[in-house]
Coordinates of C-alpha atoms and ligand atoms in Angstrom, one line a residue:
M1 CA -42.2 -2.8 29.5
T2 CA -38.9 -1.7 27.9
E3 CA -37.3 1.8 28.5
Q4 CA -38.0 4.5 26.4
K5 CA -35.0 5.7 24.3
V6 CA -33.5 9.1 23.6
A7 CA -33.3 10.4 20.3
M8 CA -32.2 13.9 18.8
I9 CA -33.0 15.1 15.5
T10 CA -31.6 18.3 13.8
G11 CA -33.5 19.8 10.8
A12 CA -36.4 18.9 12.4
G13 CA -39.2 21.4 11.8
Q14 CA -40.3 20.8 8.4
G15 CA -39.7 18.1 5.4
I16 CA -37.6 14.6 6.2
G17 CA -36.5 16.0 10.0
E18 CA -40.3 16.1 10.8
A19 CA -41.4 13.1 9.3
I20 CA -38.2 11.2 11.4
A21 CA -39.1 12.9 15.0
K22 CA -42.5 11.6 14.4
R23 CA -41.8 8.1 13.1
L24 CA -39.1 7.7 15.9
H25 CA -41.9 9.2 18.4
N26 CA -44.4 6.2 16.7
D27 CA -42.0 3.9 17.6
G28 CA -41.6 4.3 21.3
F29 CA -38.8 7.1 21.3
K30 CA -38.5 10.5 23.6
V31 CA -37.7 13.0 21.0
A32 CA -35.8 16.5 21.0
L33 CA -36.3 18.6 18.2
V34 CA -33.4 20.9 17.0
G35 CA -33.8 23.7 14.1
R36 CA -32.5 27.5 13.7
T37 CA -36.5 28.7 14.4
K38 CA -37.5 27.5 17.5
A39 CA -41.4 28.1 16.8
K40 CA -40.9 25.6 13.6
V41 CA -39.8 22.6 15.4
Q42 CA -42.0 23.6 18.7
R43 CA -45.2 23.4 16.2
V44 CA -44.0 19.6 15.3
A45 CA -43.1 19.0 19.2
D46 CA -46.2 20.3 20.1
E47 CA -48.0 18.0 17.4
I48 CA -46.2 15.1 19.2
N49 CA -47.2 16.0 22.6
A50 CA -50.7 16.0 21.7
D51 CA -50.4 12.2 20.3
G52 CA -49.1 11.3 24.0
G53 CA -45.2 11.4 23.2
Q54 CA -42.9 13.5 24.7
A55 CA -41.1 15.9 22.6
Y56 CA -39.1 18.8 23.6
A57 CA -38.1 21.8 20.9
I58 CA -34.3 23.4 20.5
A59 CA -33.1 26.2 19.3
A60 CA -29.6 25.7 17.7
D61 CA -27.5 26.1 14.5
V62 CA -25.9 22.9 13.6
A63 CA -23.0 25.0 12.0
N64 CA -22.3 26.3 15.4
R65 CA -20.5 23.7 17.5
E66 CA -21.3 25.1 20.5
E67 CA -25.1 25.1 20.2
V68 CA -24.7 21.6 19.5
F69 CA -22.8 20.6 22.4
A70 CA -25.5 22.4 24.3
A71 CA -28.2 20.9 22.7
V72 CA -26.9 17.3 23.3
E73 CA -26.4 18.1 27.0
E74 CA -30.3 20.2 26.8
T75 CA -31.6 16.3 25.6
A76 CA -29.5 14.6 27.9
K77 CA -30.8 16.8 30.5
H78 CA -34.0 16.9 29.9
F79 CA -34.8 13.1 29.5
G80 CA -32.5 11.9 31.5
D81 CA -31.1 9.7 28.9
F82 CA -29.6 9.8 25.0
N83 CA -29.1 7.3 22.8
V84 CA -29.7 8.4 19.3
I85 CA -28.4 11.4 16.9
V86 CA -29.9 11.8 13.7
N87 CA -28.2 14.6 11.8
N88 CA -30.8 15.8 9.5
A89 CA -30.2 19.7 9.0
G90 CA -29.2 20.7 5.4
V91 CA -29.3 23.3 3.2
A92 CA -29.0 23.0 -0.5
P93 CA -27.8 26.1 -2.8
T94 CA -28.1 25.3 -6.6
T95 CA -24.9 25.7 -8.1
P96 CA -23.9 25.8 -10.9
I97 CA -19.8 25.8 -11.1
D98 CA -19.5 29.1 -12.5
T99 CA -21.7 30.3 -9.7
V100 CA -20.2 29.1 -6.9
T101 CA -18.9 31.7 -4.2
P102 CA -16.8 31.5 -1.7
D103 CA -19.9 32.6 0.8
I104 CA -21.8 29.8 -0.8
L105 CA -18.9 27.3 -0.1
N106 CA -18.4 28.2 2.9
N107 CA -21.8 28.0 4.6
T108 CA -22.7 25.0 2.6
L109 CA -19.7 23.0 4.5
A110 CA -20.2 24.7 7.4
I111 CA -24.0 23.6 7.8
N112 CA -24.0 20.0 6.1
L113 CA -20.3 18.6 7.3
G114 CA -19.2 21.0 9.8
G115 CA -22.9 20.0 11.8
V116 CA -22.5 16.4 11.0
I117 CA -19.2 16.3 12.5
W118 CA -19.8 19.0 15.8
G119 CA -23.0 16.2 15.7
I120 CA -20.9 13.0 15.7
Q121 CA -18.6 15.1 18.0
A122 CA -21.0 15.8 20.9
A123 CA -23.2 12.8 20.4
S124 CA -20.2 10.0 20.8
A125 CA -19.2 12.1 23.6
K126 CA -22.2 12.3 25.7
F127 CA -22.4 8.3 25.1
K128 CA -19.2 7.9 26.7
E129 CA -20.2 10.0 29.4
L130 CA -23.1 8.1 30.1
G131 CA -21.4 4.9 30.1
H132 CA -23.2 3.2 27.1
G133 CA -23.2 2.9 23.5
G134 CA -25.4 4.5 20.5
K135 CA -26.5 5.4 17.3
I136 CA -25.6 8.0 15.0
I137 CA -27.5 8.4 11.8
N138 CA -26.4 11.1 9.2
A139 CA -28.2 12.6 6.2
S140 CA -26.4 12.2 3.0
S141 CA -28.1 11.9 0.1
Q142 CA -28.4 10.0 -3.9
A143 CA -26.4 12.9 -4.6
G144 CA -23.4 11.9 -2.0
Q145 CA -23.4 8.5 -4.6
V146 CA -23.7 10.3 -8.2
G147 CA -22.8 13.7 -9.5
N148 CA -26.0 15.3 -10.0
P149 CA -25.7 18.6 -12.4
N150 CA -25.9 22.1 -10.6
L151 CA -25.2 20.8 -7.5
T152 CA -21.6 20.9 -7.1
V153 CA -21.2 22.1 -3.8
Y154 CA -24.4 20.7 -2.1
G155 CA -23.0 17.1 -3.8
A156 CA -19.6 17.6 -2.1
T157 CA -20.8 17.3 1.1
K158 CA -22.9 14.6 0.6
F159 CA -19.9 12.5 -0.7
A160 CA -18.3 14.2 2.3
I161 CA -20.7 12.7 5.2
R162 CA -20.4 9.3 3.3
G163 CA -16.3 8.9 4.3
V164 CA -17.1 10.9 7.7
T165 CA -20.2 7.9 8.5
Q166 CA -17.1 5.2 7.6
T167 CA -13.9 6.9 9.3
T168 CA -16.2 7.3 11.9
A169 CA -17.8 4.3 12.3
K170 CA -14.4 2.3 12.4
E171 CA -13.4 5.1 15.2
L172 CA -16.2 4.6 17.7
A173 CA -17.3 1.1 17.3
K174 CA -14.7 0.2 20.2
F175 CA -17.5 2.2 22.4
N176 CA -20.5 0.7 21.1
I177 CA -21.6 3.5 19.2
T178 CA -22.4 2.9 15.4
V179 CA -22.5 5.1 12.7
N180 CA -24.7 5.1 9.6
A181 CA -26.0 7.3 6.9
Y182 CA -29.2 7.4 4.6
C183 CA -29.4 8.5 1.3
P184 CA -32.6 9.8 0.1
G185 CA -33.5 10.1 -3.6
I186 CA -36.1 12.8 -4.6
V187 CA -38.1 13.4 -1.6
K188 CA -41.5 16.0 -1.9
T189 CA -39.8 18.7 0.6
P190 CA -39.1 22.4 0.7
M191 CA -35.5 21.7 0.2
M192 CA -36.8 19.6 -3.0
N193 CA -39.3 22.2 -4.0
D194 CA -36.8 25.0 -4.1
I195 CA -34.1 23.3 -6.2
A196 CA -36.5 22.3 -9.4
K197 CA -37.7 26.0 -8.8
Q198 CA -34.3 27.0 -9.7
V199 CA -32.8 24.6 -12.0
A200 CA -36.4 25.2 -14.2
D201 CA -35.8 29.1 -13.4
N202 CA -32.3 29.4 -14.6
A203 CA -33.2 26.8 -17.8
G204 CA -36.6 29.3 -18.5
K205 CA -38.9 26.3 -17.9
S206 CA -41.7 25.1 -15.5
F207 CA -41.3 23.6 -12.1
E208 CA -42.6 20.7 -13.3
W209 CA -40.0 20.2 -16.2
G210 CA -37.3 21.3 -13.3
M211 CA -38.7 18.1 -11.4
E212 CA -38.4 15.6 -14.1
Q213 CA -34.7 16.3 -14.2
F214 CA -34.1 15.1 -11.2
S215 CA -37.3 12.4 -10.9
K216 CA -37.0 10.6 -14.5
D217 CA -34.8 7.9 -13.7
I218 CA -36.8 6.6 -10.5
A219 CA -37.3 3.0 -11.3
L220 CA -40.2 2.7 -8.9
G221 CA -41.8 5.6 -11.0
R222 CA -42.3 8.1 -8.4
L223 CA -41.1 10.5 -5.8
S224 CA -40.1 9.6 -2.4
E225 CA -42.6 10.4 0.7
P226 CA -40.9 12.1 3.8
E227 CA -42.2 9.1 5.6
D228 CA -40.6 6.4 3.2
V229 CA -37.1 7.8 4.2
A230 CA -38.0 8.0 8.4
A231 CA -38.5 4.5 7.9
C232 CA -35.7 3.6 7.1
V233 CA -34.0 5.3 9.4
A234 CA -36.4 4.0 11.9
Y235 CA -34.5 0.8 11.3
L236 CA -30.8 2.1 11.7
A237 CA -32.6 3.9 15.3
G238 CA -34.0 0.8 16.3
P239 CA -32.2 -2.4 17.8
D240 CA -32.2 -4.6 14.2
S241 CA -29.8 -2.7 12.8
D242 CA -27.1 -3.3 15.8
Y243 CA -25.0 -5.5 14.1
M244 CA -24.6 -2.7 10.7
T245 CA -22.3 -0.2 10.6
G246 CA -20.1 2.4 8.2
Q247 CA -23.5 1.7 5.7
S248 CA -24.9 4.5 3.7
L249 CA -28.5 3.3 2.8
L250 CA -29.9 4.3 -0.6
I251 CA -33.3 5.3 0.1
D252 CA -34.1 6.9 -3.6
G253 CA -36.7 4.0 -5.1
G254 CA -34.1 2.9 -7.5
M255 CA -32.4 5.7 -9.0
V256 CA -28.4 4.9 -8.4
F257 CA -27.7 1.0 -7.7
S258 CA -24.1 1.1 -5.6
Ligands
NAI301 N1 -35.2 16.3 0.1 C1 -34.7 15.6 -0.8 O1 -35.3 15.2 -1.9 C2 -33.8 15.3 -0.1 C3 -32.8 15.6 1.2 N2 -31.5 14.8 1.9 C4 -31.1 15.6 3.0 O2 -32.1 15.1 3.9 C5 -31.8 16.0 5.2 C6 -33.4 17.0 5.0 O3 -34.0 17.6 4.0 P1 -35.0 18.4 3.5 O4 -36.2 17.6 4.7 O5 -35.3 18.0 2.6 O6 -34.7 19.9 3.5 P2 -36.0 21.0 4.3 O7 -34.9 22.2 3.5 O8 -37.3 21.2 3.9 O9 -35.6 21.0 6.2 C7 -34.3 21.1 6.4 C8 -34.3 22.1 8.0 O10 -33.1 21.9 8.2 C9 -33.1 23.1 8.8 N3 -31.9 23.8 9.1 C10 -31.0 24.0 8.0 N4 -29.8 24.7 8.2 C11 -30.1 24.2 9.4 C12 -28.9 24.8 10.8 N5 -27.7 25.5 10.4 N6 -29.2 24.4 11.8 C13 -30.5 23.8 12.1 N7 -31.5 23.1 11.5 C14 -30.8 23.6 9.8 C15 -33.9 24.3 8.3 O11 -34.6 25.0 8.7 C16 -35.2 22.9 7.8 O12 -36.3 23.1 9.0 C17 -30.8 16.9 4.0 O13 -29.5 16.8 5.1 C18 -30.8 17.0 2.9 O14 -29.6 17.3 2.3 C19 -31.2 14.2 0.9 C20 -31.7 14.0 -0.2 C21 -32.7 14.0 -1.1
BUO302 C1 -31.9 17.1 -2.3 C2 -30.8 15.8 -3.0 O1 -30.4 15.1 -2.2 C3 -31.1 15.3 -3.9 C4 -31.7 16.2 -5.4 O2 -30.8 14.3 -4.2

């Protein structure tokens, strides 16, 4: 039997992160689930463990460098190895340009971009210490490929994540560490529900109208399930993507063609 690999997923208490944790468990990974609220990640870990898996919940704020390093350390100590990090946690404030404040800008940069940078630093340091390569997988978005109205700050972080993915892929390749990103489209999660509601409220329209503003250009004609994204992340976490690095995989049902 092949050795079970260890993956750490941030923002794993709901939405896409939860689906990734469950998919990697189904694919035979041991999984560490990281989130700011321990109870949320513990609920997902309990479900995976009840299904015969090995899941471990850790509380950490990805904007805090020390907490991210501590989470990686705890994951490696708990499971005895460390092979994959999925830097998935993120926030998406709705920001028509005239509403952007220093606090919104700094907080979103600290979580979305800072969290990915600390995750890459902590994971690559641990892979090197363990004397083997590894896989780093970052959450970007279709909003990191094309400008989405009302998402200036969020979109900026998601464009930046594609850049960081490319630069670190080149830096870390010599250590047998790959770095790739996934770019979901419009996924049915609490984050997307909040965005659609805020856009609708700002326009004095219904939630359905708000969602339609984002979903009308999906070629496949349906919103994404979190599991659609998790399936592609599983590919990036597994051996079939070994010869792939620096790439940003669009999983958007055909909204954007790059
Ligand atoms: N839902 C969508 O349509 C899309 C989502 N994405 C990206 O996918 C990722 C996951 O998104 P969703 O599951 O939709 O979001 P979500 O809001 O439903 O879940 C995100 C999770 O991350 C956690 N989190 C937020 N800030 C954190 C922090 N500082 N430290 C630790 N955990 C933190 C939240 O508590 C939450 O549990 C995000 O990076 C998002 O930008 C990208 C494209 C589309
Ligand atoms: C939330 C997000 O990433 C969108 C709308 O693409």
